[in-house]
mmCIF file of C-alpha atoms in Angstrom:
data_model
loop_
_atom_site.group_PDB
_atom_site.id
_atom_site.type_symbol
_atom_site.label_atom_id
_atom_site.label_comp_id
_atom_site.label_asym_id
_atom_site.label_seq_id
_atom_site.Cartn_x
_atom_site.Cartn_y
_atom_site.Cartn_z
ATOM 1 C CA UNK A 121 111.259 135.228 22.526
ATOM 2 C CA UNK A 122 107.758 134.915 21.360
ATOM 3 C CA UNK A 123 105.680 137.743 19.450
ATOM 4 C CA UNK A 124 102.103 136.966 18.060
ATOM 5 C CA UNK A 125 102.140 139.458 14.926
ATOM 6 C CA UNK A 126 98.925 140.287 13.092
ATOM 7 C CA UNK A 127 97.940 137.693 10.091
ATOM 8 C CA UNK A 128 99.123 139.328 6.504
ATOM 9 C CA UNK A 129 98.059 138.165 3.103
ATOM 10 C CA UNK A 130 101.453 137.041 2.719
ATOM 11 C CA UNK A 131 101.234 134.757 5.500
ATOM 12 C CA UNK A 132 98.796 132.771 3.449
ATOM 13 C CA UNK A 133 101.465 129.878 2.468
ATOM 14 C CA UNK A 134 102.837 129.370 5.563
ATOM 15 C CA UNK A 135 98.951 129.201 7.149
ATOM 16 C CA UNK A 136 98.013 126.580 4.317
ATOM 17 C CA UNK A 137 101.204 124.579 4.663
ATOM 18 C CA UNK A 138 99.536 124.296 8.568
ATOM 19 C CA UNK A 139 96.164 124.231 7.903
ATOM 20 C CA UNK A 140 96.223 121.583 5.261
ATOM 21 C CA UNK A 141 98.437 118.772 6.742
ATOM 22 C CA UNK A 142 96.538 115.904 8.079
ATOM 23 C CA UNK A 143 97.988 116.265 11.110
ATOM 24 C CA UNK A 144 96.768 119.489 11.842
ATOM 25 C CA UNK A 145 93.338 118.997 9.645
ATOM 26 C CA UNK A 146 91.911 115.910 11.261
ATOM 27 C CA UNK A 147 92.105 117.831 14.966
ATOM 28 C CA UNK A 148 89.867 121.079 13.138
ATOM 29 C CA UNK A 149 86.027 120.965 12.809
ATOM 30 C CA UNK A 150 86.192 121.477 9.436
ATOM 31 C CA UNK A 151 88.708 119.328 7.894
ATOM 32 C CA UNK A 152 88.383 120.527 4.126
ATOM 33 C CA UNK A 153 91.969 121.723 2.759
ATOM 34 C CA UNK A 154 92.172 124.820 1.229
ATOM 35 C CA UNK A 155 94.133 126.436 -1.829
ATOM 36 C CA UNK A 156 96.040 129.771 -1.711
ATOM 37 C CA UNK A 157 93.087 131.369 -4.470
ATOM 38 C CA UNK A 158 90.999 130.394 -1.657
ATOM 39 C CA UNK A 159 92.656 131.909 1.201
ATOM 40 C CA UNK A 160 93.306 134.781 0.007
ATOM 41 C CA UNK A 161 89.610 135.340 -1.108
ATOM 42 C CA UNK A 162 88.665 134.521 2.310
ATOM 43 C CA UNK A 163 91.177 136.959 3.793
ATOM 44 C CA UNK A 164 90.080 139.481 2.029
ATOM 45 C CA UNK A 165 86.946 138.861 2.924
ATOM 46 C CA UNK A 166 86.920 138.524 6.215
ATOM 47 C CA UNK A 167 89.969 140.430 7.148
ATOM 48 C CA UNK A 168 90.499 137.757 10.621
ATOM 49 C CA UNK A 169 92.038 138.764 13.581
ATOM 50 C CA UNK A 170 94.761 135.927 13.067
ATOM 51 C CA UNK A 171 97.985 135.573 14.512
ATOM 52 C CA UNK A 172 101.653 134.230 13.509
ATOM 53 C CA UNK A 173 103.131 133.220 16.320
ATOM 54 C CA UNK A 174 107.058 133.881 15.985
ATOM 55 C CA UNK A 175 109.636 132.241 17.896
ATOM 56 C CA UNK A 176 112.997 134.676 17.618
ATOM 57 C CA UNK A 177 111.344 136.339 14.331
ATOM 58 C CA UNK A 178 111.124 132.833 12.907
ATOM 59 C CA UNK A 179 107.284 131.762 12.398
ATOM 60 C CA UNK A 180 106.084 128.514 14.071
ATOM 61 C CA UNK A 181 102.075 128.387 13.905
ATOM 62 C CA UNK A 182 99.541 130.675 14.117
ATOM 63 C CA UNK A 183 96.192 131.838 16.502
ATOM 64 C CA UNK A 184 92.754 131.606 15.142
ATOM 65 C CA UNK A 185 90.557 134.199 16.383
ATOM 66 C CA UNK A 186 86.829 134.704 15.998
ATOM 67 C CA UNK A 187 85.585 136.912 18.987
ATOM 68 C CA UNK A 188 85.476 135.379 22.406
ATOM 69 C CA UNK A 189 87.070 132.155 20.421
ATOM 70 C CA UNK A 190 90.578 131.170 20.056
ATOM 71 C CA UNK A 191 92.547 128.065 18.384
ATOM 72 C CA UNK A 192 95.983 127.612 17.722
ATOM 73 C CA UNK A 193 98.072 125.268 15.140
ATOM 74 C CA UNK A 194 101.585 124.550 15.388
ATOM 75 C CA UNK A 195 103.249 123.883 12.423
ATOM 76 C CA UNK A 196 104.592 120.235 12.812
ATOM 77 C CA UNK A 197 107.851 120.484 12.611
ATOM 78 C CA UNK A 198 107.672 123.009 15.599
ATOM 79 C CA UNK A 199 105.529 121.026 18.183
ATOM 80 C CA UNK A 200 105.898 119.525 20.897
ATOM 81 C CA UNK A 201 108.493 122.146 22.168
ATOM 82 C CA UNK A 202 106.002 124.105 24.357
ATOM 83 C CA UNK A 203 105.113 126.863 21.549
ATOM 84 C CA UNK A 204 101.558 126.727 21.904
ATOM 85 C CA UNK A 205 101.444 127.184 25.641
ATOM 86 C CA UNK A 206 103.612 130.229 25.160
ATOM 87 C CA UNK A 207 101.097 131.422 22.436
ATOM 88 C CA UNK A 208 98.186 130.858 24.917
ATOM 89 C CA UNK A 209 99.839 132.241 27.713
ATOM 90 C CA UNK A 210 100.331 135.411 26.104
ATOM 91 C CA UNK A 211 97.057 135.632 24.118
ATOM 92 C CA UNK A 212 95.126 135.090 27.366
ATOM 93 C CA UNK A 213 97.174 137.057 29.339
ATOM 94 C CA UNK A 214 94.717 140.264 28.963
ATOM 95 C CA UNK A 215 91.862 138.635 28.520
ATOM 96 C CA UNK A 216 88.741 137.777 30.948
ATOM 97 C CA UNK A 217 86.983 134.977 29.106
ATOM 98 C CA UNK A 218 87.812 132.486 25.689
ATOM 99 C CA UNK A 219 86.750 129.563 24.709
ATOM 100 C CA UNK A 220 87.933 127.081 22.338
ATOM 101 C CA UNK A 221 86.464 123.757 20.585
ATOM 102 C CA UNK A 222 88.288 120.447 21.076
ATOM 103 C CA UNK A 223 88.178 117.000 20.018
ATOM 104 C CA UNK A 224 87.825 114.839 22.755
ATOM 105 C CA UNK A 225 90.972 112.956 22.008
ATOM 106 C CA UNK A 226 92.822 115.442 21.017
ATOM 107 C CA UNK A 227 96.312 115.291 23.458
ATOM 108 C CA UNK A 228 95.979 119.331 23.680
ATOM 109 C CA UNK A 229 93.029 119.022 25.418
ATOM 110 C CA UNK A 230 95.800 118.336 28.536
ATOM 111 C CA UNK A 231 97.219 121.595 27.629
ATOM 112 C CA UNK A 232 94.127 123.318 27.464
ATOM 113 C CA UNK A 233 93.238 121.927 31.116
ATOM 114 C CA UNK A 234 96.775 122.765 32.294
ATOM 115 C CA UNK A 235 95.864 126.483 30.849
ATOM 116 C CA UNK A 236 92.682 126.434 33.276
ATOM 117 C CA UNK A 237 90.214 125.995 30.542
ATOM 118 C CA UNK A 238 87.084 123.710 31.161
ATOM 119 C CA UNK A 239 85.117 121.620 29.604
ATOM 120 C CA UNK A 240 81.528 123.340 29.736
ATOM 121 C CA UNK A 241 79.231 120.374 28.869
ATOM 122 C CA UNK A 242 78.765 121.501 25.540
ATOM 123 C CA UNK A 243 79.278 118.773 22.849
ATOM 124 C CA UNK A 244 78.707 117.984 18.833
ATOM 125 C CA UNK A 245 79.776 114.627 17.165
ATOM 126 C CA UNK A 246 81.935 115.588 14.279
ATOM 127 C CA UNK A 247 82.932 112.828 11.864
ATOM 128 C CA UNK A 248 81.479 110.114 14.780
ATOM 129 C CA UNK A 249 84.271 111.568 17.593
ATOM 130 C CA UNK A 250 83.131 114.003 20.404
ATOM 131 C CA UNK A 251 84.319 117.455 19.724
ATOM 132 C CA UNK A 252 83.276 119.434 23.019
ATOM 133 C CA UNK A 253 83.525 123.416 23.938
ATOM 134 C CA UNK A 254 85.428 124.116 26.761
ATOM 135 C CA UNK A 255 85.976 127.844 28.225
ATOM 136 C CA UNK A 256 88.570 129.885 30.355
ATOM 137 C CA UNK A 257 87.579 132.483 32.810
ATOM 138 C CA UNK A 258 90.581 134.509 33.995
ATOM 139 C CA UNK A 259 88.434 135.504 37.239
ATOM 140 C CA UNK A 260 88.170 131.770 38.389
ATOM 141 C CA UNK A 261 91.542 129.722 39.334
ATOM 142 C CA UNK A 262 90.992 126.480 37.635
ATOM 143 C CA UNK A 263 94.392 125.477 36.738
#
């Protein structure tokens, strides 16, 4: 079963461990890597509307926030076993609108398609690759 639980402080670790592997770094906008001082200056901060997704109390990834904006990151031992589109699914599920950024050649882009979002002709080159904005509308069927 799958539960998105509010972000803590002591989530931090598990975030970073995420956040900071190449594999998950080279698909974000900004690919810096971040210590835990860091983090938890910025979560203070801040105080993000994050998520941990769980799978059976047993944390997986997590959902970035930041209003009408979402982004999720699997941890990689965990993907490529559907968790994200279970995260999506039930982060979108009472929403109207999101939106998300996406390298081009990033293979989620599928799954964002698959989730019915679309690409909105909005673009930026990051680090010479395309990295285009594409947006869900719960009140148009475009899966």
């Amino acid at each position: 079963m799958i539960q998105l639980n509010p972000l803590t402080e002591n989530d931090l670790p598990f975030l970073l461990e995420i956040r900071n592997d190449k594999s998950t770094n080279q698909f974000l906008e900004n690919d810096s890597k971040f210590t835990l001082k860091q983090s938890i200056k910025w979560f203070r901060e801040t105080q993000p509307k994050w998520y941990i997704i769980e799978i059976n109390r047993h944390s997986v990834g997590y959902i970035r926030t930041d209003g009408d904006e979402v982004g999720c990151d699997i941890h990689p031992i965990y993907r490529r076993k559907g968790y994200a589109r279970m995260a999506y699914e039930v982060y979108l599920k009472d929403k109207d609108y999101a939106s998300l950024w996406v390298f081009e050649d990033n293979f989620a882009k599928n799954l964002y398609e698959k989730l019915g979002f679309v690409y909105n002709n909005n673009l930026k080159i990051i680090r010479e690759r395309n990295y285009i904005q594409m947006e869900y509308n719960a009140t148009v069927d475009n899966r």
